Coordinates of N, CA and C in Angstrom, one line a residue:
M1 N -54.8 74.2 -31.8 CA -56.0 73.7 -31.2 C -55.9 72.5 -30.3
A2 N -55.1 71.5 -30.8 CA -54.9 70.3 -30.1 C -54.2 70.5 -28.8
K3 N -53.3 71.5 -28.8 CA -52.5 71.8 -27.6 C -53.4 72.3 -26.5
E4 N -54.3 73.2 -26.9 CA -55.3 73.7 -25.9 C -56.1 72.6 -25.2
A5 N -56.6 71.6 -26.1 CA -57.3 70.5 -25.5 C -56.5 69.7 -24.6
D6 N -55.2 69.5 -25.0 CA -54.3 68.7 -24.1 C -54.1 69.4 -22.8
Q7 N -53.9 70.7 -22.8 CA -53.7 71.5 -21.6 C -55.0 71.4 -20.7
S8 N -56.1 71.5 -21.3 CA -57.4 71.4 -20.6 C -57.5 70.0 -19.9
S9 N -57.2 69.0 -20.7 CA -57.2 67.6 -20.1 C -56.2 67.5 -19.0
A10 N -55.0 68.0 -19.1 CA -54.0 68.0 -18.1 C -54.5 68.8 -16.9
E11 N -55.1 69.9 -17.1 CA -55.6 70.7 -16.0 C -56.7 70.0 -15.2
I12 N -57.6 69.3 -15.9 CA -58.6 68.6 -15.3 C -58.0 67.4 -14.5
Q13 N -57.1 66.7 -15.1 CA -56.4 65.6 -14.4 C -55.7 66.1 -13.1
E14 N -55.1 67.3 -13.2 CA -54.4 67.9 -12.1 C -55.4 68.2 -11.0
R15 N -56.5 68.8 -11.4 CA -57.5 69.2 -10.4 C -58.1 68.0 -9.7
L16 N -58.4 66.9 -10.5 CA -58.9 65.7 -9.9 C -57.9 65.1 -8.9
E17 N -56.6 65.1 -9.3 CA -55.6 64.6 -8.4 C -55.5 65.5 -7.1
R18 N -55.6 66.8 -7.2 CA -55.5 67.7 -6.1 C -56.8 67.5 -5.2
L19 N -57.9 67.3 -5.8 CA -59.2 67.0 -5.0 C -59.0 65.7 -4.3
A20 N -58.5 64.7 -4.9 CA -58.2 63.4 -4.3 C -57.3 63.6 -3.0
R21 N -56.3 64.4 -3.2 CA -55.4 64.6 -2.0 C -56.1 65.3 -0.9
F22 N -57.0 66.3 -1.2 CA -57.7 66.9 -0.1 C -58.7 66.0 0.5
I23 N -59.3 65.1 -0.3 CA -60.2 64.1 0.3 C -59.5 63.1 1.2
R24 N -58.3 62.7 0.8 CA -57.5 61.8 1.6 C -57.1 62.5 2.9
S25 N -56.7 63.8 2.8 CA -56.3 64.5 4.0 C -57.5 64.7 5.0
A26 N -58.7 64.9 4.5 CA -59.9 65.0 5.3 C -60.2 63.7 6.0
G27 N -59.7 62.6 5.5 CA -60.0 61.3 6.1 C -59.3 61.0 7.4
H28 N -58.5 61.9 7.9 CA -57.9 61.7 9.2 C -58.7 62.5 10.2
A29 N -59.9 61.8 10.6 CA -60.8 62.5 11.5 C -61.4 61.4 12.4
H30 N -61.8 61.9 13.6 CA -62.5 61.0 14.6 C -61.7 59.8 14.9
G31 N -60.4 59.9 14.9 CA -59.5 58.8 15.3 C -59.3 57.7 14.3
L32 N -59.8 58.0 13.1 CA -59.6 57.0 12.0 C -58.7 57.5 10.9
I33 N -58.2 56.6 10.1 CA -57.4 57.0 8.9 C -58.2 56.8 7.7
P34 N -57.8 57.3 6.5 CA -58.6 57.2 5.3 C -59.0 55.8 4.9
A35 N -58.1 54.8 5.0 CA -58.4 53.5 4.7 C -59.5 52.9 5.6
Q36 N -59.6 53.3 6.8 CA -60.7 52.8 7.7 C -62.0 53.5 7.3
W37 N -62.0 54.7 7.0 CA -63.2 55.4 6.5 C -63.7 54.7 5.2
D38 N -62.7 54.3 4.3 CA -63.1 53.7 3.0 C -63.8 52.4 3.3
V39 N -63.3 51.6 4.3 CA -63.9 50.3 4.6 C -65.3 50.5 5.2
L40 N -65.5 51.5 6.1 CA -66.8 51.8 6.6 C -67.8 52.2 5.5
R41 N -67.3 53.0 4.6 CA -68.2 53.5 3.6 C -68.6 52.3 2.7
Y42 N -67.6 51.5 2.3 CA -67.9 50.3 1.5 C -68.9 49.4 2.2
L43 N -68.7 49.0 3.4 CA -69.5 48.1 4.1 C -70.9 48.6 4.3
S44 N -71.1 49.9 4.3 CA -72.4 50.5 4.5 C -73.2 50.4 3.2
R45 N -72.5 50.1 2.1 CA -73.2 50.0 0.7 C -73.1 48.6 0.1
A46 N -72.4 47.7 0.7 CA -72.2 46.3 0.2 C -73.4 45.5 0.4
N47 N -73.8 44.7 -0.6 CA -74.9 43.8 -0.4 C -74.5 42.6 0.4
A48 N -75.5 41.7 0.6 CA -75.2 40.5 1.5 C -74.2 39.5 0.8
F49 N -74.0 39.6 -0.5 CA -73.1 38.8 -1.2 C -71.7 39.3 -1.3
S50 N -71.5 40.6 -0.9 CA -70.3 41.3 -1.2 C -69.7 41.9 0.1
N51 N -70.1 41.5 1.2 CA -69.6 42.1 2.5 C -68.5 41.2 3.1
S52 N -67.6 40.8 2.3 CA -66.5 39.9 2.7 C -65.2 40.7 2.6
P53 N -64.1 40.2 3.3 CA -62.8 40.9 3.2 C -62.3 40.9 1.8
V54 N -62.5 39.8 1.0 CA -62.0 39.8 -0.3 C -62.7 40.8 -1.2
A55 N -64.0 40.9 -1.1 CA -64.7 41.9 -2.0 C -64.4 43.3 -1.5
T56 N -64.1 43.5 -0.3 CA -63.7 44.8 0.2 C -62.4 45.2 -0.4
A57 N -61.5 44.3 -0.4 CA -60.2 44.6 -1.0 C -60.3 44.8 -2.5
Q58 N -61.1 44.1 -3.2 CA -61.3 44.3 -4.6 C -61.9 45.7 -4.9
Y59 N -62.9 46.1 -4.1 CA -63.6 47.4 -4.3 C -62.6 48.5 -4.1
L60 N -61.8 48.4 -3.0 CA -60.9 49.5 -2.7 C -59.6 49.4 -3.5
G61 N -59.4 48.4 -4.3 CA -58.2 48.3 -5.1 C -56.9 48.1 -4.2
A62 N -57.1 47.4 -3.1 CA -56.0 47.3 -2.1 C -55.7 45.8 -2.0
T63 N -54.6 45.5 -1.3 CA -54.2 44.1 -1.1 C -55.1 43.5 0.0
K64 N -55.2 42.2 0.0 CA -56.0 41.5 1.0 C -55.3 41.8 2.4
G65 N -54.0 41.8 2.4 CA -53.3 42.0 3.7 C -53.6 43.4 4.3
T66 N -53.5 44.4 3.4 CA -53.8 45.7 3.9 C -55.2 45.8 4.4
V67 N -56.2 45.3 3.7 CA -57.6 45.4 4.1 C -57.8 44.6 5.3
S68 N -57.1 43.4 5.4 CA -57.3 42.6 6.6 C -56.8 43.4 7.9
Q69 N -55.7 44.1 7.8 CA -55.2 44.8 8.9 C -56.2 46.0 9.3
T70 N -56.7 46.6 8.2 CA -57.7 47.7 8.4 C -58.9 47.2 9.1
I71 N -59.4 46.0 8.7 CA -60.6 45.4 9.3 C -60.3 45.1 10.7
L72 N -59.2 44.5 11.0 CA -58.8 44.1 12.4 C -58.9 45.4 13.3
A73 N -58.3 46.5 12.8 CA -58.3 47.7 13.6 C -59.8 48.2 13.8
L74 N -60.6 48.1 12.8 CA -62.0 48.5 13.0 C -62.8 47.6 13.9
V75 N -62.5 46.3 13.9 CA -63.1 45.4 14.8 C -62.7 45.7 16.3
K76 N -61.4 46.0 16.5 CA -60.9 46.4 17.8 C -61.5 47.7 18.3
K77 N -61.8 48.6 17.4 CA -62.5 49.8 17.8 C -64.0 49.7 18.0
G78 N -64.5 48.5 17.7 CA -65.9 48.2 17.9 C -66.8 48.8 16.8
L79 N -66.2 49.0 15.6 CA -67.0 49.6 14.5 C -67.5 48.6 13.5
V80 N -66.8 47.5 13.4 CA -67.1 46.4 12.5 C -67.1 45.1 13.2
E81 N -68.0 44.2 12.9 CA -68.0 42.8 13.4 C -67.9 41.8 12.3
S82 N -67.3 40.7 12.6 CA -67.1 39.7 11.6 C -67.8 38.4 12.1
A83 N -68.4 37.7 11.1 CA -69.1 36.5 11.5 C -68.9 35.5 10.3
G84 N -69.0 34.2 10.6 CA -69.0 33.2 9.6 C -70.2 33.3 8.7
R85 N -70.0 33.1 7.4 CA -71.1 33.1 6.4 C -71.9 31.8 6.6
S86 N -73.2 32.0 6.6 CA -74.1 30.8 6.7 C -73.8 29.8 5.7
G87 N -73.6 28.6 6.1 CA -73.4 27.5 5.1 C -72.0 27.4 4.6
D88 N -71.0 28.2 5.0 CA -69.7 28.2 4.5 C -68.7 28.6 5.6
Q89 N -68.1 27.7 6.3 CA -67.3 27.9 7.4 C -66.0 28.7 7.1
R90 N -65.6 28.7 5.8 CA -64.4 29.3 5.4 C -64.6 30.8 5.0
S91 N -65.8 31.2 4.9 CA -66.2 32.5 4.4 C -66.6 33.4 5.6
V92 N -66.2 34.7 5.6 CA -66.6 35.6 6.6 C -67.4 36.7 6.1
T93 N -68.4 37.2 6.9 CA -69.1 38.4 6.5 C -68.7 39.5 7.5
L94 N -68.8 40.7 7.0 CA -68.5 41.9 7.8 C -69.7 42.8 7.8
H95 N -69.9 43.3 9.0 CA -71.1 44.2 9.2 C -70.7 45.4 10.1
L96 N -71.3 46.6 9.8 CA -71.0 47.7 10.7 C -71.8 47.4 12.0
T97 N -71.2 47.8 13.1 CA -71.9 47.7 14.4 C -72.7 49.0 14.5
A98 N -73.5 49.1 15.5 CA -74.3 50.4 15.8 C -73.3 51.5 15.9
K99 N -72.2 51.3 16.6 CA -71.1 52.3 16.8 C -70.5 52.7 15.4
G100 N -70.3 51.7 14.6 CA -69.8 51.9 13.2 C -70.7 52.8 12.4
R101 N -72.0 52.5 12.5 CA -73.0 53.3 11.8 C -73.1 54.8 12.3
E102 N -73.0 54.9 13.6 CA -72.9 56.2 14.3 C -71.7 57.0 13.8
T103 N -70.5 56.3 13.8 CA -69.3 56.9 13.4 C -69.4 57.4 11.9
L104 N -70.0 56.6 11.1 CA -70.2 56.9 9.7 C -71.0 58.2 9.5
E105 N -71.9 58.4 10.4 CA -72.7 59.7 10.3 C -71.8 60.9 10.5
Q106 N -70.6 60.7 11.0 CA -69.6 61.8 11.1 C -68.6 61.8 10.0
D107 N -68.9 61.1 8.9 CA -68.0 61.0 7.7 C -67.5 62.4 7.3
P108 N -66.2 62.5 7.3 CA -65.6 63.8 6.9 C -65.9 64.2 5.4
L109 N -66.4 63.3 4.6 CA -66.7 63.6 3.2 C -68.1 64.0 3.0
A110 N -68.9 64.1 4.1 CA -70.3 64.5 3.9 C -70.4 65.9 3.3
A111 N -69.4 66.8 3.7 CA -69.4 68.1 3.1 C -69.3 68.1 1.6
L112 N -68.4 67.2 1.1 CA -68.2 67.0 -0.3 C -69.5 66.5 -1.0
A113 N -70.2 65.6 -0.4 CA -71.4 65.1 -0.9 C -72.4 66.2 -1.0
R114 N -72.5 67.1 -0.1 CA -73.4 68.3 -0.1 C -73.0 69.2 -1.3
D115 N -71.7 69.4 -1.5 CA -71.2 70.2 -2.6 C -71.6 69.6 -3.9
V116 N -71.6 68.3 -4.1 CA -72.0 67.7 -5.3 C -73.5 67.9 -5.5
E117 N -74.3 67.8 -4.4 CA -75.7 68.1 -4.5 C -76.0 69.5 -4.9
D118 N -75.2 70.4 -4.5 CA -75.3 71.8 -4.8 C -75.0 72.2 -6.3
L119 N -74.4 71.3 -7.0 CA -74.1 71.5 -8.4 C -75.3 71.8 -9.3
G120 N -76.4 71.3 -8.9 CA -77.6 71.5 -9.7 C -77.8 70.2 -10.5
G121 N -79.1 70.0 -10.9 CA -79.4 68.8 -11.6 C -78.6 68.4 -12.9
K122 N -78.6 69.3 -13.8 CA -77.9 69.1 -15.1 C -76.4 68.9 -14.9
T123 N -75.8 69.8 -14.2 CA -74.4 69.7 -13.9 C -74.1 68.5 -13.1
Q124 N -74.9 68.2 -12.2 CA -74.6 66.9 -11.4 C -74.7 65.7 -12.2
R125 N -75.7 65.6 -13.1 CA -75.8 64.4 -14.0 C -74.6 64.3 -14.9
R126 N -74.2 65.4 -15.5 CA -73.0 65.4 -16.4 C -71.8 65.0 -15.6
F127 N -71.6 65.6 -14.4 CA -70.5 65.3 -13.6 C -70.4 63.8 -13.2
S128 N -71.6 63.3 -12.8 CA -71.7 61.9 -12.5 C -71.4 61.0 -13.7
K129 N -71.9 61.3 -14.8 CA -71.6 60.6 -16.0 C -70.1 60.6 -16.3
A130 N -69.5 61.8 -16.3 CA -68.1 61.9 -16.6 C -67.2 61.1 -15.6
V131 N -67.5 61.2 -14.3 CA -66.7 60.5 -13.3 C -66.9 59.0 -13.5
S132 N -68.1 58.6 -13.8 CA -68.4 57.2 -14.0 C -67.6 56.6 -15.2
E133 N -67.6 57.4 -16.3 CA -66.8 57.0 -17.4 C -65.3 56.9 -17.2
L134 N -64.8 57.9 -16.4 CA -63.4 57.9 -16.1 C -63.1 56.7 -15.2
L135 N -63.9 56.4 -14.2 CA -63.7 55.3 -13.3 C -63.8 53.9 -14.1
L136 N -64.7 53.8 -15.0 CA -64.8 52.5 -15.8 C -63.6 52.3 -16.7
A137 N -63.1 53.4 -17.2 CA -61.9 53.3 -18.1 C -60.7 52.8 -17.2
E138 N -60.6 53.4 -16.0 CA -59.5 53.0 -15.2 C -59.6 51.5 -14.7
I139 N -60.9 51.2 -14.4 CA -61.2 49.8 -14.0 C -60.8 48.8 -15.1
G140 N -61.1 49.2 -16.3 CA -60.8 48.4 -17.5 C -59.3 48.3 -17.7
R141 N -58.5 49.4 -17.6 CA -57.1 49.4 -17.7 C -56.4 48.5 -16.7
Q142 N -57.0 48.5 -15.4 CA -56.4 47.7 -14.4 C -57.0 46.3 -14.2
E143 N -58.0 46.1 -15.1 CA -58.7 44.8 -15.1 C -59.2 44.5 -13.7
A144 N -59.8 45.5 -13.1 CA -60.4 45.4 -11.7 C -61.8 45.1 -11.8
T145 N -62.4 44.7 -10.7 CA -63.8 44.4 -10.6 C -64.6 45.7 -10.6
A146 N -65.7 45.7 -11.4 CA -66.5 47.0 -11.6 C -67.3 47.4 -10.4
F147 N -68.1 46.5 -9.8 CA -69.0 46.8 -8.7 C -70.2 47.7 -9.2
G148 N -71.3 47.4 -8.7 CA -72.5 48.2 -9.0 C -73.7 47.6 -8.4
A149 N -74.9 48.3 -8.6 CA -76.1 47.9 -7.9 C -76.9 47.0 -8.9
C150 N -77.8 46.2 -8.2 CA -78.6 45.2 -9.0 C -79.4 45.8 -10.1
H151 N -80.0 46.9 -9.8 CA -81.0 47.5 -10.8 C -80.3 48.0 -12.0
E152 N -78.9 48.0 -12.1 CA -78.2 48.3 -13.3 C -77.4 47.1 -13.8
C153 N -77.7 45.9 -13.3 CA -76.9 44.7 -13.6 C -77.7 43.7 -14.5
R154 N -76.9 43.1 -15.5 CA -77.6 42.2 -16.4 C -78.0 40.9 -15.7
F155 N -77.5 40.6 -14.5 CA -77.9 39.4 -13.8 C -79.2 39.5 -13.1
L156 N -79.8 40.7 -13.0 CA -81.1 40.9 -12.3 C -82.2 40.2 -13.1
L157 N -82.9 39.4 -12.4 CA -84.1 38.7 -13.0 C -85.3 39.5 -12.4
H158 N -86.1 40.0 -13.3 CA -87.3 40.8 -12.9 C -88.4 39.8 -12.6
S159 N -88.2 39.0 -11.6 CA -89.2 38.1 -11.1 C -89.9 38.6 -9.8
R160 N -90.7 37.8 -9.2 CA -91.3 38.1 -7.9 C -90.9 37.1 -7.0
P161 N -90.1 37.3 -6.0 CA -89.3 38.5 -5.8 C -88.2 38.6 -6.8
P162 N -87.6 39.7 -6.9 CA -86.4 39.9 -7.8 C -85.3 38.9 -7.4
A163 N -84.6 38.4 -8.4 CA -83.5 37.4 -8.1 C -82.2 37.8 -8.9
C164 N -81.1 37.2 -8.5 CA -79.9 37.3 -9.1 C -79.5 36.0 -9.8
A165 N -79.4 36.1 -11.2 CA -79.0 34.9 -11.9 C -77.6 34.4 -11.6
S166 N -76.7 35.3 -11.2 CA -75.3 34.9 -10.9 C -75.3 34.1 -9.6
F167 N -76.0 34.6 -8.6 CA -75.9 33.9 -7.3 C -77.0 32.9 -7.2
G168 N -78.0 32.9 -8.1 CA -79.1 32.0 -8.0 C -79.9 32.2 -6.7
A169 N -80.1 33.5 -6.3 CA -80.8 33.8 -5.1 C -81.7 34.9 -5.2
A170 N -82.8 34.9 -4.4 CA -83.8 36.0 -4.4 C -83.1 37.2 -3.8
L171 N -83.5 38.4 -4.2 CA -83.0 39.6 -3.6 C -84.1 40.4 -2.9
D172 N -83.7 40.8 -1.7 CA -84.7 41.7 -1.0 C -84.4 43.1 -1.4
E173 N -85.4 44.0 -1.0 CA -85.3 45.4 -1.4 C -84.0 46.0 -0.9
A174 N -83.5 45.6 0.3 CA -82.3 46.2 0.8 C -81.1 45.9 -0.1
N175 N -81.0 44.8 -0.7 CA -79.9 44.4 -1.5 C -79.9 45.0 -2.9
L176 N -81.1 45.3 -3.4 CA -81.2 45.8 -4.8 C -80.4 47.1 -5.1
G177 N -80.3 48.0 -4.1 CA -79.5 49.2 -4.3 C -78.1 49.2 -3.8
Q178 N -77.7 48.0 -3.3 CA -76.4 47.9 -2.7 C -75.3 47.5 -3.7
L179 N -74.0 47.7 -3.4 CA -72.9 47.3 -4.3 C -72.7 45.8 -4.3
C180 N -72.4 45.2 -5.4 CA -72.2 43.8 -5.6 C -70.9 43.6 -6.4
H181 N -70.1 42.6 -6.0 CA -68.8 42.3 -6.6 C -69.0 41.5 -7.9
R182 N -70.2 41.0 -8.2 CA -70.4 40.2 -9.4 C -71.1 41.1 -10.5
F183 N -71.3 42.3 -10.2 CA -72.0 43.3 -11.1 C -71.4 43.2 -12.5
K184 N -72.3 43.1 -13.4 CA -72.0 43.3 -14.9 C -73.1 44.3 -15.4
P185 N -72.6 45.4 -15.9 CA -73.6 46.4 -16.4 C -74.4 45.9 -17.5
V186 N -75.7 46.4 -17.6 CA -76.6 46.0 -18.6 C -76.0 46.6 -19.9
R187 N -75.8 45.7 -20.9 CA -75.3 46.2 -22.2 C -76.4 47.0 -22.9
K188 N -76.1 47.9 -23.8 CA -77.0 48.7 -24.5 C -78.0 47.8 -25.2
A189 N -77.6 46.8 -25.8 CA -78.4 45.8 -26.6 C -79.4 45.2 -25.6
D190 N -79.0 44.9 -24.3 CA -79.9 44.3 -23.4 C -81.1 45.2 -23.0
S191 N -80.9 46.5 -23.0 CA -81.9 47.5 -22.5 C -82.9 47.9 -23.6
K192 N -82.7 47.4 -24.8 CA -83.7 47.7 -25.9 C -84.8 46.8 -25.9

């Protein structure tokens, strides 16, 4: 019995790995490479506190040097712009340009997103939960930064306007659903 379960787990792992290879392969589209698509996707979802080169590298699990080179290439292509962060001359913010947002509309992984939507409600919820649990386990093993949205974070203060206890700053609606590098999931005891 245990052997069948092991084979099943191995088969799932193998399928996930194969799917990841297909996803990587699809990332060579519209003159971009997979790492460049990854940065564009991340920046489209990062909140105002997490749109820096360092946070981008943390999210992607890549080195600062690799991400820096990727960002430079995207800036040269006119897809990303870099600016100094208000009040901190050493910190840089990254934003998609109009051309970057237009390019992201051609994301080669859009078909995969449609396939996930086609799974149906119950299957999609179970799949999302399973993938999230696998991702969190790997993040824990690698001691990486979790990232998540404010509405699922223990730092969210339900005030008017909503605020972040970690940053000590008010949050606008646009930032509430975006990714943050200081994300800490609400503990089960917190949600009771």
